[in-house]
mmCIF file of N, CA and C in Angstrom:
data_model
loop_
_atom_site.group_PDB
_atom_site.id
_atom_site.type_symbol
_atom_site.label_atom_id
_atom_site.label_comp_id
_atom_site.label_asym_id
_atom_site.label_seq_id
_atom_site.Cartn_x
_atom_site.Cartn_y
_atom_site.Cartn_z
ATOM 1 N N MET A 106 0.829 -1.170 0.031
ATOM 2 C CA MET A 106 0.021 0.028 -0.021
ATOM 3 C C MET A 106 0.814 1.303 0.019
ATOM 4 N N MET A 107 2.002 1.203 0.617
ATOM 5 C CA MET A 107 2.907 2.404 0.642
ATOM 6 C C MET A 107 3.395 2.702 -0.759
ATOM 7 N N LYS A 108 3.609 1.708 -1.578
ATOM 8 C CA LYS A 108 4.003 1.979 -2.940
ATOM 9 C C LYS A 108 2.936 2.791 -3.756
ATOM 10 N N ASP A 109 1.664 2.505 -3.463
ATOM 11 C CA ASP A 109 0.562 3.201 -4.126
ATOM 12 C C ASP A 109 0.586 4.684 -3.651
ATOM 13 N N ILE A 110 0.860 4.921 -2.386
ATOM 14 C CA ILE A 110 0.870 6.281 -1.885
ATOM 15 C C ILE A 110 1.967 7.079 -2.545
ATOM 16 N N TYR A 111 3.170 6.547 -2.614
ATOM 17 C CA TYR A 111 4.303 7.139 -3.327
ATOM 18 C C TYR A 111 4.003 7.443 -4.744
ATOM 19 N N ASP A 112 3.383 6.393 -5.433
ATOM 20 C CA ASP A 112 3.005 6.601 -6.926
ATOM 21 C C ASP A 112 2.035 7.734 -7.057
ATOM 22 N N ILE A 113 1.039 7.789 -6.156
ATOM 23 C CA ILE A 113 0.077 8.780 -6.206
ATOM 24 C C ILE A 113 0.682 10.227 -5.943
ATOM 25 N N LEU A 114 1.517 10.383 -5.001
ATOM 26 C CA LEU A 114 2.183 11.597 -4.763
ATOM 27 C C LEU A 114 3.083 12.009 -5.934
ATOM 28 N N ARG A 115 3.766 11.046 -6.516
ATOM 29 C CA ARG A 115 4.586 11.360 -7.715
ATOM 30 C C ARG A 115 3.759 11.872 -8.890
ATOM 31 N N GLU A 116 2.645 11.205 -9.089
ATOM 32 C CA GLU A 116 1.741 11.617 -10.184
ATOM 33 C C GLU A 116 1.186 13.018 -9.957
ATOM 34 N N PHE A 117 0.762 13.281 -8.650
ATOM 35 C CA PHE A 117 0.266 14.559 -8.333
ATOM 36 C C PHE A 117 1.308 15.678 -8.600
ATOM 37 N N GLU A 118 2.491 15.480 -8.216
ATOM 38 C CA GLU A 118 3.668 16.398 -8.479
ATOM 39 C C GLU A 118 3.811 16.624 -9.962
ATOM 40 N N LYS A 119 3.652 15.550 -10.780
ATOM 41 C CA LYS A 119 3.973 15.773 -12.198
ATOM 42 C C LYS A 119 2.820 16.577 -12.879
ATOM 43 N N ARG A 120 1.627 16.562 -12.221
ATOM 44 C CA ARG A 120 0.451 17.196 -12.816
ATOM 45 C C ARG A 120 -0.095 18.410 -12.034
ATOM 46 N N ARG A 121 0.786 19.086 -11.353
ATOM 47 C CA ARG A 121 0.356 20.195 -10.522
ATOM 48 C C ARG A 121 -0.505 21.134 -11.336
ATOM 49 N N GLY A 122 -1.524 21.622 -10.652
ATOM 50 C CA GLY A 122 -2.507 22.540 -11.280
ATOM 51 C C GLY A 122 -3.729 21.925 -11.905
ATOM 52 N N GLN A 123 -3.648 20.575 -12.028
ATOM 53 C CA GLN A 123 -4.790 19.797 -12.536
ATOM 54 C C GLN A 123 -5.748 19.407 -11.462
ATOM 55 N N SER A 124 -6.918 19.048 -11.825
ATOM 56 C CA SER A 124 -7.890 18.530 -10.846
ATOM 57 C C SER A 124 -7.781 17.043 -10.758
ATOM 58 N N PHE A 125 -8.018 16.481 -9.611
ATOM 59 C CA PHE A 125 -7.975 15.036 -9.335
ATOM 60 C C PHE A 125 -9.172 14.627 -8.431
ATOM 61 N N ALA A 126 -9.412 13.376 -8.471
ATOM 62 C CA ALA A 126 -10.326 12.794 -7.497
ATOM 63 C C ALA A 126 -9.523 11.710 -6.820
ATOM 64 N N LEU A 127 -9.677 11.603 -5.466
ATOM 65 C CA LEU A 127 -8.946 10.597 -4.674
ATOM 66 C C LEU A 127 -9.923 9.677 -4.124
ATOM 67 N N ALA A 128 -9.948 8.403 -4.535
ATOM 68 C CA ALA A 128 -10.869 7.405 -3.972
ATOM 69 C C ALA A 128 -10.217 6.618 -2.860
ATOM 70 N N THR A 129 -10.851 6.464 -1.789
ATOM 71 C CA THR A 129 -10.344 5.757 -0.606
ATOM 72 C C THR A 129 -11.259 4.644 -0.174
ATOM 73 N N LEU A 130 -10.659 3.460 -0.020
ATOM 74 C CA LEU A 130 -11.473 2.337 0.547
ATOM 75 C C LEU A 130 -11.598 2.563 2.011
ATOM 76 N N VAL A 131 -12.845 2.705 2.494
ATOM 77 C CA VAL A 131 -13.034 3.065 3.922
ATOM 78 C C VAL A 131 -13.519 1.820 4.730
ATOM 79 N N ARG A 132 -14.130 0.914 4.076
ATOM 80 C CA ARG A 132 -14.516 -0.376 4.811
ATOM 81 C C ARG A 132 -14.586 -1.515 3.813
ATOM 82 N N ALA A 133 -14.230 -2.674 4.314
ATOM 83 C CA ALA A 133 -14.362 -3.865 3.490
ATOM 84 C C ALA A 133 -14.912 -4.965 4.452
ATOM 85 N N GLU A 134 -15.911 -5.700 3.934
ATOM 86 C CA GLU A 134 -16.484 -6.788 4.649
ATOM 87 C C GLU A 134 -16.130 -8.119 3.947
ATOM 88 N N GLY A 135 -15.860 -9.118 4.699
ATOM 89 C CA GLY A 135 -15.531 -10.387 4.106
ATOM 90 C C GLY A 135 -14.116 -10.396 3.432
ATOM 91 N N SER A 136 -13.921 -11.251 2.555
ATOM 92 C CA SER A 136 -12.536 -11.262 1.929
ATOM 93 C C SER A 136 -12.431 -10.096 0.953
ATOM 94 N N SER A 137 -11.316 -9.424 0.926
ATOM 95 C CA SER A 137 -11.073 -8.302 0.042
ATOM 96 C C SER A 137 -9.635 -8.279 -0.355
ATOM 97 N N TYR A 138 -9.407 -7.937 -1.646
ATOM 98 C CA TYR A 138 -8.045 -7.894 -2.098
ATOM 99 C C TYR A 138 -7.239 -6.794 -1.429
ATOM 100 N N ARG A 139 -7.882 -5.654 -1.168
ATOM 101 C CA ARG A 139 -7.287 -4.546 -0.507
ATOM 102 C C ARG A 139 -7.909 -4.251 0.818
ATOM 103 N N ARG A 140 -7.166 -3.615 1.709
ATOM 104 C CA ARG A 140 -7.664 -3.317 3.009
ATOM 105 C C ARG A 140 -8.104 -1.819 3.080
ATOM 106 N N PRO A 141 -8.962 -1.488 4.028
ATOM 107 C CA PRO A 141 -9.237 -0.096 4.261
ATOM 108 C C PRO A 141 -8.036 0.836 4.263
ATOM 109 N N GLY A 142 -8.137 1.950 3.625
ATOM 110 C CA GLY A 142 -7.019 2.902 3.484
ATOM 111 C C GLY A 142 -6.383 2.796 2.145
ATOM 112 N N ALA A 143 -6.783 1.778 1.311
ATOM 113 C CA ALA A 143 -6.183 1.738 -0.084
ATOM 114 C C ALA A 143 -6.747 2.893 -0.871
ATOM 115 N N ARG A 144 -5.928 3.483 -1.720
ATOM 116 C CA ARG A 144 -6.335 4.645 -2.457
ATOM 117 C C ARG A 144 -6.096 4.506 -3.954
ATOM 118 N N MET A 145 -6.875 5.348 -4.695
ATOM 119 C CA MET A 145 -6.680 5.406 -6.103
ATOM 120 C C MET A 145 -6.872 6.789 -6.597
ATOM 121 N N LEU A 146 -5.944 7.424 -7.286
ATOM 122 C CA LEU A 146 -6.014 8.632 -7.848
ATOM 123 C C LEU A 146 -6.633 8.601 -9.225
ATOM 124 N N ILE A 147 -7.611 9.429 -9.535
ATOM 125 C CA ILE A 147 -8.211 9.570 -10.832
ATOM 126 C C ILE A 147 -7.900 10.904 -11.389
ATOM 127 N N CYS A 148 -7.286 10.957 -12.484
ATOM 128 C CA CYS A 148 -6.846 12.207 -13.155
ATOM 129 C C CYS A 148 -7.916 12.691 -14.105
ATOM 130 N N GLN A 149 -7.803 13.982 -14.547
ATOM 131 C CA GLN A 149 -8.740 14.546 -15.464
ATOM 132 C C GLN A 149 -8.744 13.789 -16.759
ATOM 133 N N ASP A 150 -7.644 13.232 -17.187
ATOM 134 C CA ASP A 150 -7.594 12.536 -18.509
ATOM 135 C C ASP A 150 -8.035 11.010 -18.345
ATOM 136 N N ASP A 151 -8.596 10.683 -17.217
ATOM 137 C CA ASP A 151 -9.139 9.352 -16.928
ATOM 138 C C ASP A 151 -8.061 8.361 -16.567
ATOM 139 N N SER A 152 -6.794 8.758 -16.539
ATOM 140 C CA SER A 152 -5.750 7.809 -16.055
ATOM 141 C C SER A 152 -5.845 7.643 -14.551
ATOM 142 N N THR A 153 -5.417 6.559 -14.062
ATOM 143 C CA THR A 153 -5.534 6.248 -12.630
ATOM 144 C C THR A 153 -4.181 5.752 -12.062
ATOM 145 N N VAL A 154 -3.920 6.019 -10.797
ATOM 146 C CA VAL A 154 -2.766 5.550 -10.117
ATOM 147 C C VAL A 154 -3.246 4.872 -8.865
ATOM 148 N N GLY A 155 -2.811 3.682 -8.515
ATOM 149 C CA GLY A 155 -3.202 2.988 -7.285
ATOM 150 C C GLY A 155 -4.415 2.076 -7.709
ATOM 151 N N SER A 156 -4.889 1.338 -6.658
ATOM 152 C CA SER A 156 -6.041 0.472 -6.833
ATOM 153 C C SER A 156 -6.773 0.235 -5.548
ATOM 154 N N LEU A 157 -8.048 -0.139 -5.726
ATOM 155 C CA LEU A 157 -8.874 -0.376 -4.556
ATOM 156 C C LEU A 157 -9.293 -1.820 -4.533
ATOM 157 N N SER A 158 -9.074 -2.613 -5.572
ATOM 158 C CA SER A 158 -9.505 -3.969 -5.572
ATOM 159 C C SER A 158 -8.584 -4.656 -6.635
ATOM 160 N N ALA A 159 -8.942 -5.924 -6.893
ATOM 161 C CA ALA A 159 -8.210 -6.690 -7.944
ATOM 162 C C ALA A 159 -8.639 -6.300 -9.289
ATOM 163 N N GLY A 160 -9.290 -5.180 -9.440
ATOM 164 C CA GLY A 160 -9.707 -4.740 -10.730
ATOM 165 C C GLY A 160 -11.218 -4.661 -10.941
ATOM 166 N N CYS A 161 -11.988 -5.250 -10.079
ATOM 167 C CA CYS A 161 -13.386 -5.360 -10.312
ATOM 168 C C CYS A 161 -14.241 -4.124 -10.113
ATOM 169 N N ILE A 162 -13.699 -3.141 -9.316
ATOM 170 C CA ILE A 162 -14.554 -2.008 -9.107
ATOM 171 C C ILE A 162 -13.886 -0.670 -9.632
ATOM 172 N N GLU A 163 -12.647 -0.773 -10.139
ATOM 173 C CA GLU A 163 -11.936 0.398 -10.555
ATOM 174 C C GLU A 163 -12.650 1.193 -11.639
ATOM 175 N N GLU A 164 -13.279 0.531 -12.611
ATOM 176 C CA GLU A 164 -13.949 1.249 -13.710
ATOM 177 C C GLU A 164 -15.185 2.029 -13.160
ATOM 178 N N GLU A 165 -15.905 1.417 -12.267
ATOM 179 C CA GLU A 165 -17.098 2.081 -11.750
ATOM 180 C C GLU A 165 -16.672 3.315 -10.867
ATOM 181 N N VAL A 166 -15.578 3.104 -10.083
ATOM 182 C CA VAL A 166 -15.145 4.161 -9.260
ATOM 183 C C VAL A 166 -14.580 5.335 -10.135
ATOM 184 N N ALA A 167 -13.902 4.986 -11.287
ATOM 185 C CA ALA A 167 -13.429 6.038 -12.159
ATOM 186 C C ALA A 167 -14.607 6.864 -12.840
ATOM 187 N N LEU A 168 -15.693 6.163 -13.067
ATOM 188 C CA LEU A 168 -16.877 6.799 -13.590
ATOM 189 C C LEU A 168 -17.486 7.764 -12.567
ATOM 190 N N CYS A 169 -17.604 7.356 -11.346
ATOM 191 C CA CYS A 169 -18.069 8.167 -10.290
ATOM 192 C C CYS A 169 -17.133 9.307 -10.112
ATOM 193 N N ALA A 170 -15.838 9.114 -10.111
ATOM 194 C CA ALA A 170 -14.821 10.212 -10.011
ATOM 195 C C ALA A 170 -14.966 11.271 -11.020
ATOM 196 N N ARG A 171 -15.281 10.897 -12.309
ATOM 197 C CA ARG A 171 -15.474 11.875 -13.361
ATOM 198 C C ARG A 171 -16.664 12.807 -12.983
ATOM 199 N N GLU A 172 -17.690 12.255 -12.403
ATOM 200 C CA GLU A 172 -18.833 13.109 -12.003
ATOM 201 C C GLU A 172 -18.410 14.052 -10.856
ATOM 202 N N VAL A 173 -17.621 13.539 -9.938
ATOM 203 C CA VAL A 173 -17.118 14.398 -8.849
ATOM 204 C C VAL A 173 -16.260 15.453 -9.402
ATOM 205 N N LEU A 174 -15.423 15.146 -10.431
ATOM 206 C CA LEU A 174 -14.581 16.227 -10.920
ATOM 207 C C LEU A 174 -15.400 17.285 -11.676
ATOM 208 N N ARG A 175 -16.520 16.820 -12.296
ATOM 209 C CA ARG A 175 -17.430 17.783 -13.013
ATOM 210 C C ARG A 175 -18.222 18.661 -12.009
ATOM 211 N N ASN A 176 -18.747 18.060 -10.983
ATOM 212 C CA ASN A 176 -19.580 18.941 -10.146
ATOM 213 C C ASN A 176 -18.969 19.330 -8.836
ATOM 214 N N GLY A 177 -17.870 18.793 -8.463
ATOM 215 C CA GLY A 177 -17.121 19.219 -7.231
ATOM 216 C C GLY A 177 -17.729 18.732 -5.934
ATOM 217 N N VAL A 178 -18.644 17.797 -6.049
ATOM 218 C CA VAL A 178 -19.323 17.245 -4.888
ATOM 219 C C VAL A 178 -18.850 15.820 -4.551
ATOM 220 N N SER A 179 -18.238 15.651 -3.376
ATOM 221 C CA SER A 179 -17.684 14.286 -2.978
ATOM 222 C C SER A 179 -18.863 13.353 -2.771
ATOM 223 N N THR A 180 -18.614 12.110 -2.883
ATOM 224 C CA THR A 180 -19.667 11.130 -2.673
ATOM 225 C C THR A 180 -19.088 9.812 -2.029
ATOM 226 N N ILE A 181 -20.000 9.034 -1.536
ATOM 227 C CA ILE A 181 -19.622 7.680 -1.007
ATOM 228 C C ILE A 181 -20.377 6.700 -1.811
ATOM 229 N N ILE A 182 -19.724 5.716 -2.274
ATOM 230 C CA ILE A 182 -20.431 4.600 -3.069
ATOM 231 C C ILE A 182 -20.131 3.287 -2.334
ATOM 232 N N SER A 183 -21.134 2.363 -2.487
ATOM 233 C CA SER A 183 -20.992 1.074 -1.891
ATOM 234 C C SER A 183 -21.087 -0.034 -2.924
ATOM 235 N N PHE A 184 -20.317 -1.079 -2.819
ATOM 236 C CA PHE A 184 -20.349 -2.148 -3.698
ATOM 237 C C PHE A 184 -20.684 -3.437 -2.925
#
């Protein structure tokens, strides 16, 4: 998980001045690939850094993040 944080910070530095959405896994029930605290950065150009799962929710999270970037309103989503 620390590698993801460093990768996210590095990407943020490279893209200073751009808008981003940061998705954070706040709770997981049952078996989960990632633990709470996992993060994924979603950039304006739809590129992402980090992950929240083994790939099964990233696309849906990115779609939601685009809406957050458009309207500036944070949200909580459940899967």
